[in-house]
Coordinates of C-alpha atoms and ligand atoms in Angstrom, one line a residue:
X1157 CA 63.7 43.0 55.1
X1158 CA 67.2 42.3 54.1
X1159 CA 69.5 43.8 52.3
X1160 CA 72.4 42.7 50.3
X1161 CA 75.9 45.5 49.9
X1162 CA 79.0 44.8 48.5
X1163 CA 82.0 46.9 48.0
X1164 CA 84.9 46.2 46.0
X1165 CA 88.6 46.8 46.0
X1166 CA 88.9 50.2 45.3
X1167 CA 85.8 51.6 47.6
X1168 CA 88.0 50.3 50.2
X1169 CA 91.4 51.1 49.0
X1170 CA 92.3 53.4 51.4
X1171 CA 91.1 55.3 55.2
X1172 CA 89.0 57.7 53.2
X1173 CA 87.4 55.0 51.1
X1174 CA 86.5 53.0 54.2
X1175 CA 85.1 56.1 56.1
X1176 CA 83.2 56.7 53.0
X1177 CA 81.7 53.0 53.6
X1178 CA 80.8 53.7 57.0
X1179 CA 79.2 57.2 56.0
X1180 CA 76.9 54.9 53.5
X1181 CA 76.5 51.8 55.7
X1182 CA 75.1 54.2 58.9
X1183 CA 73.7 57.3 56.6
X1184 CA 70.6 54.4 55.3
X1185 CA 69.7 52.7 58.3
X1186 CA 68.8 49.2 57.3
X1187 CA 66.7 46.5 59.0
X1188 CA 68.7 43.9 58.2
X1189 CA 72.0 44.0 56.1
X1190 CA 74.8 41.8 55.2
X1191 CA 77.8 43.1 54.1
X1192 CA 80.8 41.8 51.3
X1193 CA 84.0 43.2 51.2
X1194 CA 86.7 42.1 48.6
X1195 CA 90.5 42.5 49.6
X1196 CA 91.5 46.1 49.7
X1197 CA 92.4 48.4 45.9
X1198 CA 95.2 45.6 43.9
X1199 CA 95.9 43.4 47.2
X1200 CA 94.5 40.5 45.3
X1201 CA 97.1 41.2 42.5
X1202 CA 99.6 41.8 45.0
X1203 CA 98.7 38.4 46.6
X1204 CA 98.9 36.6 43.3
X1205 CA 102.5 37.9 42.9
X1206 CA 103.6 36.3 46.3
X1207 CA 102.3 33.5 44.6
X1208 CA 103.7 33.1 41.9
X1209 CA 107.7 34.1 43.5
X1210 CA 106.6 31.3 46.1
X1211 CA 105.5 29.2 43.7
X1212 CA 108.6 30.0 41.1
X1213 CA 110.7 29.9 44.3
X1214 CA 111.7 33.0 43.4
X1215 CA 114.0 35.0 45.8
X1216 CA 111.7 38.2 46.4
X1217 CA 109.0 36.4 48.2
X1218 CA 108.9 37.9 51.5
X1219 CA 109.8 41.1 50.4
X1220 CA 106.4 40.9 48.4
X1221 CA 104.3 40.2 51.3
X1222 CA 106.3 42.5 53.2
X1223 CA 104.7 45.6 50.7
X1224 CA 101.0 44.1 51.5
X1225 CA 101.3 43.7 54.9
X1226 CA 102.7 47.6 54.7
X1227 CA 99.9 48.7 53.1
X1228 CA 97.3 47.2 55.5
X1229 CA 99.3 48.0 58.7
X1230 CA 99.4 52.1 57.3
X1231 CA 95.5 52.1 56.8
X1232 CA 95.2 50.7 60.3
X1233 CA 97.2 52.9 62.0
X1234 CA 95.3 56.1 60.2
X1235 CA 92.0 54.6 61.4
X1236 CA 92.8 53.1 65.0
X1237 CA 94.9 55.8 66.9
X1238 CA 94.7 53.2 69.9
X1239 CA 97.8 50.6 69.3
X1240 CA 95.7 48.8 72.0
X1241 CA 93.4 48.1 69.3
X1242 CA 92.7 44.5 69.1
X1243 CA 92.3 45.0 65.1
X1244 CA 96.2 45.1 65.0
X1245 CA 96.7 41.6 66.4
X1246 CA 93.8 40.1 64.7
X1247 CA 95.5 41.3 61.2
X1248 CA 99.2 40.2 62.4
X1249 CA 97.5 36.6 62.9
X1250 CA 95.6 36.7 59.9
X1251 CA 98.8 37.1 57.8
X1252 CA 100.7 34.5 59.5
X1253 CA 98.4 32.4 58.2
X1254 CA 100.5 33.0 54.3
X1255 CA 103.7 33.3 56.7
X1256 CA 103.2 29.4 58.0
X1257 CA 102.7 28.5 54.1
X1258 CA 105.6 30.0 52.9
X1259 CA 107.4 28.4 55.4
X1260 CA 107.4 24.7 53.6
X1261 CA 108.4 24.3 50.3
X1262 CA 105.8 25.0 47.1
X1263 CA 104.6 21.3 47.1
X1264 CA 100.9 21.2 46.8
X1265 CA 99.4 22.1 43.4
X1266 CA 99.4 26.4 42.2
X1267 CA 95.6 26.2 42.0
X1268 CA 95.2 25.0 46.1
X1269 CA 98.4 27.3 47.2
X1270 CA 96.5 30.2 44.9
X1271 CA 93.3 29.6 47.2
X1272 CA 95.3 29.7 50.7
X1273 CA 97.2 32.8 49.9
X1274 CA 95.3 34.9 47.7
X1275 CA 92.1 34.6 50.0
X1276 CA 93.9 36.2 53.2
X1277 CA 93.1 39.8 51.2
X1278 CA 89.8 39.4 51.6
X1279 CA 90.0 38.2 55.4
X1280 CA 92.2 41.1 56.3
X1281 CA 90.1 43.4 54.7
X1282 CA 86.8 42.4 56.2
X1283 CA 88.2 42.2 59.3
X1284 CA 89.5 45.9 59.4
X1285 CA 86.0 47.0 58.2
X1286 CA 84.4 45.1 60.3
X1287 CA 86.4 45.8 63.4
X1288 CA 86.4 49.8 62.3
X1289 CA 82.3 49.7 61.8
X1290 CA 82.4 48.6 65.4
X1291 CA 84.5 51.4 66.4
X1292 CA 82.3 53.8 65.1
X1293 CA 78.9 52.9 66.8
X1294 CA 78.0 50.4 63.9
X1295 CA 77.3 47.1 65.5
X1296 CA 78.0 44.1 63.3
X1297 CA 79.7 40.6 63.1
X1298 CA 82.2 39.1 61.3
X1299 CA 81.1 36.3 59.9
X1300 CA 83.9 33.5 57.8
X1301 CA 82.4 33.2 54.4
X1302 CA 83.9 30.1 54.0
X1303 CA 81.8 28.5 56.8
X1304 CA 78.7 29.5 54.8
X1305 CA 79.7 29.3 50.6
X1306 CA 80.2 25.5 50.7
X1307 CA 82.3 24.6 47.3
X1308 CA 83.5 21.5 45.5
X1309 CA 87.4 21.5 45.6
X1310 CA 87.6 22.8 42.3
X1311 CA 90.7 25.3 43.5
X1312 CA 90.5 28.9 42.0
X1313 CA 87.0 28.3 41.0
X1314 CA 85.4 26.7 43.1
X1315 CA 81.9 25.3 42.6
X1316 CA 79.1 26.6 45.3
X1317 CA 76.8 23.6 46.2
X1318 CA 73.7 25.3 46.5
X1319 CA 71.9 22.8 48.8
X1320 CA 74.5 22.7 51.3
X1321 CA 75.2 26.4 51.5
X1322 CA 71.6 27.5 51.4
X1323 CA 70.9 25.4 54.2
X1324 CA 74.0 26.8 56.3
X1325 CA 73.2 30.7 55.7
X1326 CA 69.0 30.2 56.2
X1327 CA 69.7 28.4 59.3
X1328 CA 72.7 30.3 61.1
X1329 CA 72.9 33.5 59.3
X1330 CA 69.0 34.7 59.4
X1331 CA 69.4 34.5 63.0
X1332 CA 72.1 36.7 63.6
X1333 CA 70.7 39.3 60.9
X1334 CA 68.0 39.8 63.4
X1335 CA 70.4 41.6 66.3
X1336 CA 73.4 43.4 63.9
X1337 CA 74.9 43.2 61.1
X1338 CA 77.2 41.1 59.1
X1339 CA 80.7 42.1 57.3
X1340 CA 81.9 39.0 55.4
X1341 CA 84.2 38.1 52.7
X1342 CA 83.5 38.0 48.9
X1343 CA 85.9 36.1 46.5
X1344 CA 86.3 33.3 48.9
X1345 CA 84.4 30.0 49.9
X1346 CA 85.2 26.7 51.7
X1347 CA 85.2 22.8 51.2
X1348 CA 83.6 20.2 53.3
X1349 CA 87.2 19.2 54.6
X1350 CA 87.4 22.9 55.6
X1351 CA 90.0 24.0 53.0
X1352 CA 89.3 27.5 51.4
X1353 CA 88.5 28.0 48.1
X1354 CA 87.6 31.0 45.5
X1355 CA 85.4 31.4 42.9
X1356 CA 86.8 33.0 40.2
X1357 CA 88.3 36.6 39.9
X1358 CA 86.0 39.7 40.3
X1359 CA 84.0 36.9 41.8
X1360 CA 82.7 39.0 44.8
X1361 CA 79.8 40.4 43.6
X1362 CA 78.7 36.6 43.4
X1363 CA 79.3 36.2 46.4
X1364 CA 77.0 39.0 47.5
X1365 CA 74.2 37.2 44.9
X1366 CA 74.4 33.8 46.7
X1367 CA 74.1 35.9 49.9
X1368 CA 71.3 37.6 48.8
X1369 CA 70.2 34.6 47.3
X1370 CA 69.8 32.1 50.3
X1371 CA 68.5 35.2 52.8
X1372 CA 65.6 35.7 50.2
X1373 CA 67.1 39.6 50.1
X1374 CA 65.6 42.9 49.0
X1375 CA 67.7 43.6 46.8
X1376 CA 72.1 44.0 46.1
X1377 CA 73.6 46.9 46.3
X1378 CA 77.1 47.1 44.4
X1379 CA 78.9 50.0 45.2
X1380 CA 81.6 51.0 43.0
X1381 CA 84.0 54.0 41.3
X1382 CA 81.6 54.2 38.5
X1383 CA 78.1 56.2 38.3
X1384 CA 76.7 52.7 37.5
X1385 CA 76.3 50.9 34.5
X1386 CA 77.8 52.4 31.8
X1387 CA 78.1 51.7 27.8
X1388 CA 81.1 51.7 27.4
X1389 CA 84.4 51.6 29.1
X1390 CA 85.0 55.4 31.0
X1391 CA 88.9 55.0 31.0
X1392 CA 88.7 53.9 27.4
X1393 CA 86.3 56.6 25.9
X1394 CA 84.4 59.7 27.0
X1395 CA 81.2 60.3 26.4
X1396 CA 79.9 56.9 27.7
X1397 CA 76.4 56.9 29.2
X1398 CA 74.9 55.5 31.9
X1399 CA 72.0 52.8 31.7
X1400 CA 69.1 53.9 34.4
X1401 CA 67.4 50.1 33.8
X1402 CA 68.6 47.0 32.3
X1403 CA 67.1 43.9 32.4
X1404 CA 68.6 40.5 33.6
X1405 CA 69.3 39.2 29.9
X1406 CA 70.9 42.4 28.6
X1407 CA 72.9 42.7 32.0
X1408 CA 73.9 38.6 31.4
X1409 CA 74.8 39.0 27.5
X1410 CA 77.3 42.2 28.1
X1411 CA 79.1 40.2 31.1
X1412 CA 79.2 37.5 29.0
X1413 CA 81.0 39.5 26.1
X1414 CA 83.5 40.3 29.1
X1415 CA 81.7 43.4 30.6
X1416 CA 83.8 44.0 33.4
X1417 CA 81.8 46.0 35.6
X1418 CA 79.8 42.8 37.2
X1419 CA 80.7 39.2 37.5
X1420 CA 79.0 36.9 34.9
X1421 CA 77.7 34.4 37.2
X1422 CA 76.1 37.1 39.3
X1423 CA 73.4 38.1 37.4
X1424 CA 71.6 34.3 36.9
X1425 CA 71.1 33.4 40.9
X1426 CA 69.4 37.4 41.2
X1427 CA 67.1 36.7 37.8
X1428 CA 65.8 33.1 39.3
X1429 CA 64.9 34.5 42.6
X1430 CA 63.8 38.1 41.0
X1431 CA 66.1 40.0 43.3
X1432 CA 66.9 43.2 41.4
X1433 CA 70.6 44.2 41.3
X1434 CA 71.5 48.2 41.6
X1435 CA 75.2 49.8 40.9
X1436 CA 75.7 52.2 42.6
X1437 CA 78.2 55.4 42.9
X1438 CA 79.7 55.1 45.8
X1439 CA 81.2 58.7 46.3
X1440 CA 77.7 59.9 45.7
X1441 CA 75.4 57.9 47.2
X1442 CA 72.2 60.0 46.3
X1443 CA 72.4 58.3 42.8
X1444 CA 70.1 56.7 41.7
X1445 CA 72.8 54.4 39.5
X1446 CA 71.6 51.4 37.5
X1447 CA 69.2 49.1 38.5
X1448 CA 69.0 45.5 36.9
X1449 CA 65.9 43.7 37.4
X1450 CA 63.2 41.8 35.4
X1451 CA 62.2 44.8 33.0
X1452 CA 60.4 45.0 29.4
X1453 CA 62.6 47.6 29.0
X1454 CA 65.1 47.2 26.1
X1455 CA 68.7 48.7 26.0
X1456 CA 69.2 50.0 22.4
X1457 CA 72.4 52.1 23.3
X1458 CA 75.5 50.5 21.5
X1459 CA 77.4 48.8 24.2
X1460 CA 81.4 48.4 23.5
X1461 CA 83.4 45.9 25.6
X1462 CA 86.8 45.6 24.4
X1463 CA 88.9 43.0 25.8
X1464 CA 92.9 43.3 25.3
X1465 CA 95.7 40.7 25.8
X1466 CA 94.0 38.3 23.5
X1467 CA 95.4 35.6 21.5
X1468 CA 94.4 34.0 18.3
X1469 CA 94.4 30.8 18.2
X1470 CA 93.6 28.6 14.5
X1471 CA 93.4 24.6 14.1
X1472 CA 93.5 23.4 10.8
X1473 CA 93.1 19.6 10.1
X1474 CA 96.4 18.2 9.4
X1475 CA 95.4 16.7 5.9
X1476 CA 93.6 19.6 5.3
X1477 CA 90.2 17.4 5.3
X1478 CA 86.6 19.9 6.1
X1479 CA 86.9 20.0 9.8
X1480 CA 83.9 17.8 10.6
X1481 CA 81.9 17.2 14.1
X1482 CA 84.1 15.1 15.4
X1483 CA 87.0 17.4 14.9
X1484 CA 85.1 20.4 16.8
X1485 CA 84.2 18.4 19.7
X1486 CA 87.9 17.0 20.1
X1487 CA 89.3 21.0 20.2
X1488 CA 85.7 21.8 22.6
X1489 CA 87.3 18.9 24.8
X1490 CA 91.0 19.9 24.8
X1491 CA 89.8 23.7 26.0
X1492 CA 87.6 22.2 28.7
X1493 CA 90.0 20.1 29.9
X1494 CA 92.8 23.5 30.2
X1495 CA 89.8 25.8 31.5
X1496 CA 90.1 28.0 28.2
X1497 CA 86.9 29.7 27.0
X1498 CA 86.8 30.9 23.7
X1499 CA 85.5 34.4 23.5
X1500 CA 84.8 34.3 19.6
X1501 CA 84.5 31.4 16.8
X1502 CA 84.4 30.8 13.7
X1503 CA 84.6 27.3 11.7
X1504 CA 85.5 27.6 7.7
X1505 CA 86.5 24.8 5.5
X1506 CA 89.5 23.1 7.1
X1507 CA 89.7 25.3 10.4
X1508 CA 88.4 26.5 13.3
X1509 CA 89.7 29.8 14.6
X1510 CA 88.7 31.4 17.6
X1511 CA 90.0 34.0 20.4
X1512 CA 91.8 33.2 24.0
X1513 CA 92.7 35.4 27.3
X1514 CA 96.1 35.5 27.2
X1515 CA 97.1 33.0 30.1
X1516 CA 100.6 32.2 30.3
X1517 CA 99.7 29.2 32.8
X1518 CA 97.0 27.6 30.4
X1519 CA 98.8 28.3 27.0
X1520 CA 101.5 25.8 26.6
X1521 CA 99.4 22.5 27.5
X1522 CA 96.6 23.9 25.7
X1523 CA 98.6 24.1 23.1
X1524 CA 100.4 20.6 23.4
X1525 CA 97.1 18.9 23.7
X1526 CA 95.6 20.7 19.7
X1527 CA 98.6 19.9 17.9
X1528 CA 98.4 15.5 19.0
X1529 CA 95.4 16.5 16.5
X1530 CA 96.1 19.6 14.2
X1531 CA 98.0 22.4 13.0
X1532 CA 97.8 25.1 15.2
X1533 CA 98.8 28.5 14.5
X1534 CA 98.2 31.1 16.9
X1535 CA 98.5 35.4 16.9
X1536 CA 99.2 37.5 20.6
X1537 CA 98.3 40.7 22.0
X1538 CA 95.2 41.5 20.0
X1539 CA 91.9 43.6 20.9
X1540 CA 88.6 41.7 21.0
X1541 CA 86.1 44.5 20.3
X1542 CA 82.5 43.8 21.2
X1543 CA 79.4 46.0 20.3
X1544 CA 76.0 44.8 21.8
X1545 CA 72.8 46.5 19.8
X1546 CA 75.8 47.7 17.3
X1547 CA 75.9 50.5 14.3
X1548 CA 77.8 50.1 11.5
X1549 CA 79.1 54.0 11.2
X1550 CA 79.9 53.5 14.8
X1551 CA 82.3 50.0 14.7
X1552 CA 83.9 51.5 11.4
X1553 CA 84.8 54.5 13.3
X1554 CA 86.4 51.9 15.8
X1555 CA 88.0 50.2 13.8
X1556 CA 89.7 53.0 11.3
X1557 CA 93.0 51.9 9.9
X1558 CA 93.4 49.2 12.1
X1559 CA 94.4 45.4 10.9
X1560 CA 91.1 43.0 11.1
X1561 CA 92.1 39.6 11.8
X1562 CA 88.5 38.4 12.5
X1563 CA 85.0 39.7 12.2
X1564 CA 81.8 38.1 13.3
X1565 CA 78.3 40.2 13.0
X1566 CA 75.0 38.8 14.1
X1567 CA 71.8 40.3 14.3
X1568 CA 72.2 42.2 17.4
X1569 CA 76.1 41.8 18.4
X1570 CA 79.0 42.9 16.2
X1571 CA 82.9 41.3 17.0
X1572 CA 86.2 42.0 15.7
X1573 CA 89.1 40.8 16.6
X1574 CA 92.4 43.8 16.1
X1575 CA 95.8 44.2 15.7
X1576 CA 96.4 46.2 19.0
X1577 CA 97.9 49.7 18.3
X1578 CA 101.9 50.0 19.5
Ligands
LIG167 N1 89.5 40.6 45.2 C1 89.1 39.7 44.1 C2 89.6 40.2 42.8 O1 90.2 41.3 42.8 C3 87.6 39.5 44.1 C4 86.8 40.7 43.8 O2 87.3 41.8 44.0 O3 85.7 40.6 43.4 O4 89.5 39.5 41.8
MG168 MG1 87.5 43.9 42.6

């Protein structure tokens, strides 16, 4: 019987967190159990900002990865007293790795230099937890995920051809589940010509579903800061409650809406194969946290998801003809081809409005491409507000003295898009 765990950034952000794994990982002996790890608390947004000085050629570059590699070498030296420790030259070499890169001038495109760098977080901090399982009686082997999540070259989201990595992890991976077990990385996978790619941020806990996936697992466990499921946003409002079941769809529609507590593509590969899903606390494991499987059962608490940072974004047709077919499908083809999804849309007479992330990389082409065909006018920094299963008395509460810009209801999901409070 295998099993599937996965913790994310901030189980692991720190010596206690990481004993805290350990405590869980040896506390519920397992058959067989493979582990994800994603890079340690913010490294990936850490990483990104090496990046992006690199890539800007800005002057603060090493000084940058100077404050990651800080932060990694403190954790190791609180959890390996022995300087002896092979874990501290395996890390130094795992960071030259961004060293050699940042050695040669920026000239391969952001999305392949994003890949290379940003990855490393997730190497280093598999590594440590593998290495420090070791050290504490746990037997286990690091495995490179990007020998086993085979993707197109599609850099920063890569796309996991199934065959090929299905084949890789049956074959090679089953075996060694049968001795110990395996620490790999989330987040990251690999190309044919063996260059690494990712799949998408927060995209770890699809890693542990195509895991889970191809060793026909138990079940996935994903650990995180969070009792489990919740309806609503914790930081954001306070008397949120937890879901005990939720079925695939439900789980599917709120990550969809931009539910952040699981990565929308990790739900699907779980559903076809009926693997149920659980979120779990993981400072008390004893929880029974939310499980997500194939269930009658229907969720009829209101669900909020608010997204900020977002921009609206309206095309009119320049001689203010209806906006036809043909119109749609050219705007559809200009936000496929800059990788912008629409979160909410709405079509009226002579325009089509709808809401955008706020991507400062994407923006401007995006923008160059709409207005070859139409008038584009566009609003920033405003609140997407989501309410699965909503209540009217509930979203007016919400949305008390606060500017609508756009409002969307159907039968089960309410959206308005907000003016964000100064
Ligand atoms: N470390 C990556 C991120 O922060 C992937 C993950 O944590 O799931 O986006
Ligand atoms: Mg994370």
């Amino acid at each position: 019987m295998t099993e599937v765990y996965k913790f994310g950034g901030a189980s692991v952000k720190d010596a206690d967190g990481i004993k805290n794994l350990v405590k869980i990982v040896s506390s519920i002996p397992k058959d067989k159990l493979l582990i994800v790890i994603s890079a340690m608390g913010k490294t990936t947004n850490s990483l990104e900002a090496v990046l992006n000085a690199y890539y800007d050629k800005g002057t603060d570059t090493q000084e940058l990865l100077n404050v990651v590699k800080m932060y990694h070498a403190t954790l190791i030296k609180e959890l390996f007293a022995d300087e002896t420790h092979p874990v501290y030259d395996d890390i130094a070499n795992t960071f030259v790795e961004i060293d050699w890169i940042l050695e040669e001038e920026p000239y391969d495109s952001y999305e392949y230099l994003y890949d290379q760098i940003v990855s490393v977080g997730e190497l280093v901090s598999s590594k440590i937890i593998s290495h420090y399982l070791n050290h504490c009686g746990v037997i286990n082997q690091w495995v490179d995920a990007r020998s086993y999540i085979m993707t197109d070259n599609t850099y920063t989201r890569g796309k996991v051809d199934w065959d090929k990595t299905s084949k890789k992890i049956s074959e090679q991976l089953a075996q060694v589940l049968d001795s110990k077990y395996i620490v790999t990385q989330g987040f990251i996978g690999g190309t044919s010509e063996n260059f690494t790619t990712t799949l998408g941020r927060e995209g770890s806990d699809y890693s542990a579903a195509i895991f889970a996936t191809c060793l026909k697992a138990e079940s996935v466990t994903v650990w995180k800061d969070v009792p489990g499921v919740l309806n609503a946003d914790p930081k954001l409002f306070s008397n949120t409650k937890k879901y005990d079941v939720l079925s695939y769809r439900e789980a599917i529609e709120m990550t969809y809406y931009g539910a952040t507590v699981i990565h929308p593509k990790t739900i699907k590969p779980l559903q076809n194969n009926n693997i149920p899903l659980f979120v779990k606390p993981f400072h008390s494991p004893e929880e029974s946290g939310t499980c997500i499987m194939d269930t009658d059962i229907v969720a009829t608490e209101p669900a909020v998801i608010i997204k900020n940072r977002q921009i609206l974004i309206s095309m009119t047709t320049k001689d203010l003809s209806f906006i036809t077919e043909s119109h749609i499908s050219m705007i559809y083809k200009n936000l496929a081809d800059s990788a912008v999804k629409m979160n909410m849309v709405q079509v009226g007479a002579t325009s089509l409005s709808g809401c955008i992330d706020h991507d400062e990389r994407k923006f401007p082409g995006l923008i160059s491409l709409l207005e070859q065909n139409f008038m584009v006018k566009y609003n920033d920094g405003l609140l997407l507000i989501t309410m699965r299963h909503f209540q009217r008395d509930l979203l007016a509460e919400l949305t008390k003295g606060q500017t609508i810009m756009l409002e969307q209801n159907s039968r089960n999901t309410a959206q308005v898009v907000l003016k964000q409070k100064e």
